[in-house]
Structures are given as C-alpha cells and as structure tokens.
Amino acid sequence: MIYLDNAATTLIKPVSVGRAMLRAMQECASPGRGGHRAAMRAAELVYRCRETAAELFHVPDPSRVVFTMNATHGLNIAINSLVKEKTKVLISGYEHNAVTRPLRQRGAEIIVAESPLFDSEACLHAFEEQMGQAGLVICTMVSNVFGFILPIRKIAALCRARGVPLIVDASQAAGVLDIDFQALGAAFVAMPGHKGLFGPQGTGLLLCGQEGEPLLFGGSGSDSLLQEMPGYLPDRLEAGTHNVPGIAGLLAGMEYVRERGAEKIMDQECALLCTAVEELRDFAGAELFTGQEGMQSGVLSLRVRGMDCDEAANQLSERGICLRSGLHCAPFAHKSAGTLETGTLRMSFSPFVSESELRLCCQAIRELSQRKR
C-alpha cells in the first residue's frame, strides 16, 4: 500500500505511538478517579502530555491545554464560547466545515475574506478591508485542500490591534509549522492529534487563551459537590473519562515531532511535494494547484484531465495507492480556487512516505490519464 492521505490521518506512525497506547491500556486507569497506583499513573501521563503540548506550542500554563476528541470538537467549544446569534464572524475563504457548520448552527453572520489561491498579500488585504465589521475572526493556518499557508501571524496582529478575538484552526499546521500560542494572542487554537502530531484518531488539543464555555457537562474528577462544571481549566472543558490510551499515543507522537523538529518534517514533506510537481508538471494530462516556495505545505491537489476525481481515486485505490478525492469537507476553499464543481484529487505527505512510492503514484496517474484519453 502507498499511503498519500496524510492530511486526513497519518496512518503510518512512529512505532512508539502504538507501544505507548498498549502500555497505557495495560497499566493506566482513570486520572482523578482514585489515589491508587493505576489512577496516579494515568494522571501523571495526562499531565505529562499537557506539559509537552505547552512546551511545543509555547503555552505559558499547561492547564490551558485542553484535551478534545479532534479539532472539530475543539472548534465547537471555541465557537460555542464566543459566538451568539447574529455575531458577525470574519473567516478566510479556505475554512473547513468544522468551522462553517457550527457557525451556521449558532446563527452567526458569516463574512468571507475572499482571496485568490496562493496569494498571501491579497488574503491579508481582504481581512484588513473587512475587519472593522467583525466581532470575531476565525482562520485556518493551512488549507486542507491545497496546502496554502495563510498569513496567520499578520492576521493575528490585525486582530490584536483592533481588539477582535481570534480562533485559529491549526489542523494542517500542528507538527509542521511553528505555532507560538503566546505570540498569536489567540482566544483559542484547535488541532487534531491524528494528523501531523502522529497520535491516534479520537485525540485533539484546544489551546485556551480564554476560559471557554463547556460543551459537555458531567464528571470531572474534581469538585464533585458542585452541580456546575468547575470554573477553572482544564476541568471546566473536560467532562467525562479521558481517552488515556489515546493521550499516551498523542504524547509519543508529540515527542517524535519534538525530537525530529517541525521544521525538518516540513522540509521533508515539501521535498516530496517538489518531487510530485516535477513528475507531473510537464504532463498535459494533469492540472496541478501549486504556489511559490514557502506558500505551500506538503499537500498537492490536482485534477486528471478527462477523468472524474472520484473515478481517478478509485482506480488508484485498486492499485493500492491511497489518495482522497472530492471537496475534502471544505467547499469554501474550492469556491476560492474555482474547483467547486469538480473537486480535486489530493495527495498529502508525511515523513513516512518514500520518494520511490511517490514516483510510483505519479506514474500511475500518468497511465490513468493516457488510458482514458
């Protein structure tokens, strides 16, 4: 199998991740639910994961690192905390449904800072023009469809200057880009554990600059007499039993990122991106969506001329090659790029993808197109 769908989930993970999860299942009980050794081991593991995340993302207090099920869960907490009916929310033209659907549900007035693909200056200018009418800004750091790296630091500076709260979706950035929570000054930053952090599905992190409003209510292992959620983080936003094996795997994944370095991982993925572009650039059967150096992460969207994207993905799957096709849960991004009617075929990289595997994938794409024509 050649796996090139890492923007959805990094299926191939460091060996340490699975080992940590198995050990946690065998040795750890529930944190905060007892003083016995199994419960204390769980509590220590969970806190160590918070500390590691705080160090990796420059969060001054580990208690402001909240565990979630995924980035969608974290974004829902953030949006539930800051958005009321008719709140004017300014978003980029590259947001995921994990942002736009909760906004619709809350009755927000959505304003889109529209800009062309891979044009950072136009993106920033669009935010500048419409910032005055926004009560909240939500922006992704990297488009999950095209790998477009948005100018989040400059957008964050605009928000701070205007006193507008900012929610950041770091789903495609965590593990490959430097995320400085303190420097951003964001109200919330949400990220999944199962992508660039190499954790298992069912894990995520929400970095909290504000206290936040609970989305779930229940046991927290603290203040059990209260019939309200505790007023302090992280307990306030973590109702119910923690996913301790998942958190153990997430910790191992973040330790891998810390040891390798996000910059080196990004360089390796961008080298694979360059290889894919070189293999397909001169091939008339493929339309590539690429930006200048420094504007794109290890994600490449393309269309195979004369072929439906789903058809292409299915035929590649029959050859053991895993790519994703369609709208990738991000219709706003496709509208911005002019691909809403067709969607795209997306290949996305990780440090566990080899150059030879990638070349085989590109050869298969050429063969599909030539056979179709």
PDB file of N, CA and C in Angstrom, residues 13-29 31 41-50 52 67-68 193 197-205 242-256:
ATOM      1  N   LYS A  13       2.569   5.639  11.603  1.00  0.00           N
ATOM      2  CA  LYS A  13       3.026   6.452  12.733  1.00  0.00           C
ATOM      3  C   LYS A  13       4.335   5.899  13.293  1.00  0.00           C
ATOM      4  N   PRO A  14       5.022   6.691  14.115  1.00  0.00           N
ATOM      5  CA  PRO A  14       6.190   6.144  14.807  1.00  0.00           C
ATOM      6  C   PRO A  14       5.800   4.904  15.616  1.00  0.00           C
ATOM      7  N   VAL A  15       6.685   3.924  15.676  1.00  0.00           N
ATOM      8  CA  VAL A  15       6.414   2.685  16.414  1.00  0.00           C
ATOM      9  C   VAL A  15       6.088   2.988  17.876  1.00  0.00           C
ATOM     10  N   SER A  16       6.686   4.040  18.413  1.00  0.00           N
ATOM     11  CA  SER A  16       6.490   4.391  19.827  1.00  0.00           C
ATOM     12  C   SER A  16       5.038   4.711  20.156  1.00  0.00           C
ATOM     13  N   VAL A  17       4.260   5.149  19.173  1.00  0.00           N
ATOM     14  CA  VAL A  17       2.867   5.533  19.422  1.00  0.00           C
ATOM     15  C   VAL A  17       2.042   4.313  19.824  1.00  0.00           C
ATOM     16  N   GLY A  18       2.098   3.252  19.033  1.00  0.00           N
ATOM     17  CA  GLY A  18       1.345   2.042  19.350  1.00  0.00           C
ATOM     18  C   GLY A  18       1.793   1.400  20.655  1.00  0.00           C
ATOM     19  N   ARG A  19       3.095   1.428  20.891  1.00  0.00           N
ATOM     20  CA  ARG A  19       3.609   0.850  22.133  1.00  0.00           C
ATOM     21  C   ARG A  19       3.090   1.613  23.353  1.00  0.00           C
ATOM     22  N   ALA A  20       3.079   2.954  23.247  1.00  0.00           N
ATOM     23  CA  ALA A  20       2.611   3.771  24.369  1.00  0.00           C
ATOM     24  C   ALA A  20       1.131   3.526  24.642  1.00  0.00           C
ATOM     25  N   MET A  21       0.347   3.364  23.595  1.00  0.00           N
ATOM     26  CA  MET A  21      -1.078   3.115  23.764  1.00  0.00           C
ATOM     27  C   MET A  21      -1.331   1.768  24.437  1.00  0.00           C
ATOM     28  N   LEU A  22      -0.616   0.751  23.992  1.00  0.00           N
ATOM     29  CA  LEU A  22      -0.786  -0.580  24.582  1.00  0.00           C
ATOM     30  C   LEU A  22      -0.391  -0.566  26.059  1.00  0.00           C
ATOM     31  N   ARG A  23       0.713   0.091  26.371  1.00  0.00           N
ATOM     32  CA  ARG A  23       1.161   0.167  27.764  1.00  0.00           C
ATOM     33  C   ARG A  23       0.131   0.880  28.631  1.00  0.00           C
ATOM     34  N   ALA A  24      -0.455   1.972  28.096  1.00  0.00           N
ATOM     35  CA  ALA A  24      -1.468   2.711  28.856  1.00  0.00           C
ATOM     36  C   ALA A  24      -2.706   1.859  29.107  1.00  0.00           C
ATOM     37  N   MET A  25      -3.111   1.072  28.108  1.00  0.00           N
ATOM     38  CA  MET A  25      -4.275   0.203  28.299  1.00  0.00           C
ATOM     39  C   MET A  25      -4.013  -0.840  29.379  1.00  0.00           C
ATOM     40  N   GLN A  26      -2.781  -1.276  29.479  1.00  0.00           N
ATOM     41  CA  GLN A  26      -2.445  -2.331  30.433  1.00  0.00           C
ATOM     42  C   GLN A  26      -2.164  -1.816  31.842  1.00  0.00           C
ATOM     43  N   GLU A  27      -1.729  -0.536  31.945  1.00  0.00           N
ATOM     44  CA  GLU A  27      -1.220  -0.058  33.228  1.00  0.00           C
ATOM     45  C   GLU A  27      -1.971   1.127  33.817  1.00  0.00           C
ATOM     46  N   CYS A  28      -2.766   1.831  33.024  1.00  0.00           N
ATOM     47  CA  CYS A  28      -3.367   3.085  33.490  1.00  0.00           C
ATOM     48  C   CYS A  28      -4.877   2.974  33.638  1.00  0.00           C
ATOM     49  N   ALA A  29      -5.384   3.513  34.736  1.00  0.00           N
ATOM     50  CA  ALA A  29      -6.831   3.602  34.941  1.00  0.00           C
ATOM     51  C   ALA A  29      -7.285   5.010  34.552  1.00  0.00           C
ATOM     52  N   PRO A  31      -7.582   9.082  35.298  1.00  0.00           N
ATOM     53  CA  PRO A  31      -6.997  10.153  36.107  1.00  0.00           C
ATOM     54  C   PRO A  31      -8.062  10.882  36.911  1.00  0.00           C
ATOM     55  N   ARG A  41      -0.834   6.749  37.859  1.00  0.00           N
ATOM     56  CA  ARG A  41      -0.046   6.630  36.619  1.00  0.00           C
ATOM     57  C   ARG A  41      -0.756   7.338  35.472  1.00  0.00           C
ATOM     58  N   ALA A  42      -2.077   7.173  35.405  1.00  0.00           N
ATOM     59  CA  ALA A  42      -2.853   7.846  34.360  1.00  0.00           C
ATOM     60  C   ALA A  42      -2.773   9.356  34.514  1.00  0.00           C
ATOM     61  N   ALA A  43      -2.919   9.836  35.751  1.00  0.00           N
ATOM     62  CA  ALA A  43      -2.862  11.281  35.998  1.00  0.00           C
ATOM     63  C   ALA A  43      -1.503  11.859  35.603  1.00  0.00           C
ATOM     64  N   GLU A  44      -0.446  11.126  35.923  1.00  0.00           N
ATOM     65  CA  GLU A  44       0.900  11.588  35.582  1.00  0.00           C
ATOM     66  C   GLU A  44       1.103  11.629  34.069  1.00  0.00           C
ATOM     67  N   LEU A  45       0.595  10.603  33.371  1.00  0.00           N
ATOM     68  CA  LEU A  45       0.722  10.548  31.915  1.00  0.00           C
ATOM     69  C   LEU A  45      -0.028  11.707  31.262  1.00  0.00           C
ATOM     70  N   VAL A  46      -1.255  11.934  31.714  1.00  0.00           N
ATOM     71  CA  VAL A  46      -2.075  13.011  31.149  1.00  0.00           C
ATOM     72  C   VAL A  46      -1.413  14.367  31.370  1.00  0.00           C
ATOM     73  N   TYR A  47      -0.865  14.576  32.566  1.00  0.00           N
ATOM     74  CA  TYR A  47      -0.222  15.865  32.830  1.00  0.00           C
ATOM     75  C   TYR A  47       1.053  16.022  32.002  1.00  0.00           C
ATOM     76  N   ARG A  48       1.780  14.928  31.825  1.00  0.00           N
ATOM     77  CA  ARG A  48       2.999  14.997  31.012  1.00  0.00           C
ATOM     78  C   ARG A  48       2.670  15.357  29.564  1.00  0.00           C
ATOM     79  N   CYS A  49       1.549  14.860  29.072  1.00  0.00           N
ATOM     80  CA  CYS A  49       1.120  15.210  27.716  1.00  0.00           C
ATOM     81  C   CYS A  49       0.773  16.697  27.635  1.00  0.00           C
ATOM     82  N   ARG A  50       0.082  17.206  28.664  1.00  0.00           N
ATOM     83  CA  ARG A  50      -0.220  18.654  28.693  1.00  0.00           C
ATOM     84  C   ARG A  50       1.068  19.479  28.689  1.00  0.00           C
ATOM     85  N   THR A  52       4.039  18.648  27.598  1.00  0.00           N
ATOM     86  CA  THR A  52       4.719  18.541  26.310  1.00  0.00           C
ATOM     87  C   THR A  52       4.062  19.434  25.272  1.00  0.00           C
ATOM     88  N   PHE A  67      -7.811  18.661  26.440  1.00  0.00           N
ATOM     89  CA  PHE A  67      -7.920  17.511  25.551  1.00  0.00           C
ATOM     90  C   PHE A  67      -9.314  17.457  24.920  1.00  0.00           C
ATOM     91  N   THR A  68      -9.335  17.187  23.627  1.00  0.00           N
ATOM     92  CA  THR A  68     -10.587  17.066  22.879  1.00  0.00           C
ATOM     93  C   THR A  68     -10.573  15.762  22.090  1.00  0.00           C
ATOM     94  N   GLY A 193      -5.105  15.403  17.051  1.00  0.00           N
ATOM     95  CA  GLY A 193      -3.930  14.618  17.398  1.00  0.00           C
ATOM     96  C   GLY A 193      -3.515  13.669  16.296  1.00  0.00           C
ATOM     97  N   LEU A 197       0.616  15.427  14.323  1.00  0.00           N
ATOM     98  CA  LEU A 197       1.170  15.085  15.637  1.00  0.00           C
ATOM     99  C   LEU A 197       1.303  13.579  15.834  1.00  0.00           C
ATOM    100  N   PHE A 198       0.848  12.790  14.844  1.00  0.00           N
ATOM    101  CA  PHE A 198       1.047  11.343  14.805  1.00  0.00           C
ATOM    102  C   PHE A 198       0.352  10.579  15.935  1.00  0.00           C
ATOM    103  N   GLY A 199      -0.636  11.206  16.581  1.00  0.00           N
ATOM    104  CA  GLY A 199      -1.416  10.497  17.577  1.00  0.00           C
ATOM    105  C   GLY A 199      -2.519   9.673  16.920  1.00  0.00           C
ATOM    106  N   PRO A 200      -3.291   8.954  17.724  1.00  0.00           N
ATOM    107  CA  PRO A 200      -4.400   8.157  17.172  1.00  0.00           C
ATOM    108  C   PRO A 200      -5.639   9.007  16.914  1.00  0.00           C
ATOM    109  N   GLN A 201      -6.548   8.474  16.109  1.00  0.00           N
ATOM    110  CA  GLN A 201      -7.849   9.119  15.952  1.00  0.00           C
ATOM    111  C   GLN A 201      -8.535   9.195  17.313  1.00  0.00           C
ATOM    112  N   GLY A 202      -9.381  10.218  17.466  1.00  0.00           N
ATOM    113  CA  GLY A 202     -10.078  10.386  18.735  1.00  0.00           C
ATOM    114  C   GLY A 202      -9.316  11.232  19.730  1.00  0.00           C
ATOM    115  N   THR A 203      -8.257  11.915  19.255  1.00  0.00           N
ATOM    116  CA  THR A 203      -7.497  12.806  20.132  1.00  0.00           C
ATOM    117  C   THR A 203      -7.371  14.181  19.493  1.00  0.00           C
ATOM    118  N   GLY A 204      -7.255  15.200  20.340  1.00  0.00           N
ATOM    119  CA  GLY A 204      -7.065  16.561  19.868  1.00  0.00           C
ATOM    120  C   GLY A 204      -6.712  17.473  21.022  1.00  0.00           C
ATOM    121  N   LEU A 205      -6.347  18.705  20.695  1.00  0.00           N
ATOM    122  CA  LEU A 205      -5.963  19.686  21.698  1.00  0.00           C
ATOM    123  C   LEU A 205      -6.653  21.013  21.403  1.00  0.00           C
ATOM    124  N   HIS A 242     -11.176  10.530  30.534  1.00  0.00           N
ATOM    125  CA  HIS A 242     -10.219  10.831  29.468  1.00  0.00           C
ATOM    126  C   HIS A 242      -9.907   9.587  28.631  1.00  0.00           C
ATOM    127  N   ASN A 243      -9.551   9.837  27.386  1.00  0.00           N
ATOM    128  CA  ASN A 243      -9.071   8.780  26.487  1.00  0.00           C
ATOM    129  C   ASN A 243      -7.579   8.573  26.785  1.00  0.00           C
ATOM    130  N   VAL A 244      -7.301   7.854  27.862  1.00  0.00           N
ATOM    131  CA  VAL A 244      -5.915   7.736  28.339  1.00  0.00           C
ATOM    132  C   VAL A 244      -5.015   7.025  27.325  1.00  0.00           C
ATOM    133  N   PRO A 245      -5.420   5.901  26.717  1.00  0.00           N
ATOM    134  CA  PRO A 245      -4.550   5.302  25.698  1.00  0.00           C
ATOM    135  C   PRO A 245      -4.304   6.249  24.522  1.00  0.00           C
ATOM    136  N   GLY A 246      -5.350   6.985  24.126  1.00  0.00           N
ATOM    137  CA  GLY A 246      -5.173   7.953  23.046  1.00  0.00           C
ATOM    138  C   GLY A 246      -4.207   9.054  23.428  1.00  0.00           C
ATOM    139  N   ILE A 247      -4.313   9.549  24.649  1.00  0.00           N
ATOM    140  CA  ILE A 247      -3.419  10.606  25.129  1.00  0.00           C
ATOM    141  C   ILE A 247      -1.984  10.089  25.212  1.00  0.00           C
ATOM    142  N   ALA A 248      -1.827   8.821  25.601  1.00  0.00           N
ATOM    143  CA  ALA A 248      -0.487   8.213  25.622  1.00  0.00           C
ATOM    144  C   ALA A 248       0.115   8.182  24.221  1.00  0.00           C
ATOM    145  N   GLY A 249      -0.711   7.815  23.230  1.00  0.00           N
ATOM    146  CA  GLY A 249      -0.241   7.802  21.844  1.00  0.00           C
ATOM    147  C   GLY A 249       0.067   9.201  21.344  1.00  0.00           C
ATOM    148  N   LEU A 250      -0.763  10.165  21.734  1.00  0.00           N
ATOM    149  CA  LEU A 250      -0.530  11.554  21.340  1.00  0.00           C
ATOM    150  C   LEU A 250       0.776  12.077  21.927  1.00  0.00           C
ATOM    151  N   LEU A 251       1.023  11.740  23.185  1.00  0.00           N
ATOM    152  CA  LEU A 251       2.271  12.148  23.824  1.00  0.00           C
ATOM    153  C   LEU A 251       3.469  11.586  23.056  1.00  0.00           C
ATOM    154  N   ALA A 252       3.413  10.305  22.705  1.00  0.00           N
ATOM    155  CA  ALA A 252       4.514   9.699  21.952  1.00  0.00           C
ATOM    156  C   ALA A 252       4.680  10.365  20.588  1.00  0.00           C
ATOM    157  N   GLY A 253       3.550  10.708  19.944  1.00  0.00           N
ATOM    158  CA  GLY A 253       3.620  11.390  18.652  1.00  0.00           C
ATOM    159  C   GLY A 253       4.254  12.770  18.773  1.00  0.00           C
ATOM    160  N   MET A 254       3.871  13.520  19.805  1.00  0.00           N
ATOM    161  CA  MET A 254       4.453  14.854  20.002  1.00  0.00           C
ATOM    162  C   MET A 254       5.935  14.772  20.366  1.00  0.00           C
ATOM    163  N   GLU A 255       6.315  13.726  21.101  1.00  0.00           N
ATOM    164  CA  GLU A 255       7.737  13.545  21.415  1.00  0.00           C
ATOM    165  C   GLU A 255       8.536  13.284  20.146  1.00  0.00           C
ATOM    166  N   TYR A 256       7.936  12.549  19.201  1.00  0.00           N
ATOM    167  CA  TYR A 256       8.583  12.320  17.902  1.00  0.00           C
ATOM    168  C   TYR A 256       8.764  13.651  17.169  1.00  0.00           C
TER     169      TYR A 256
END
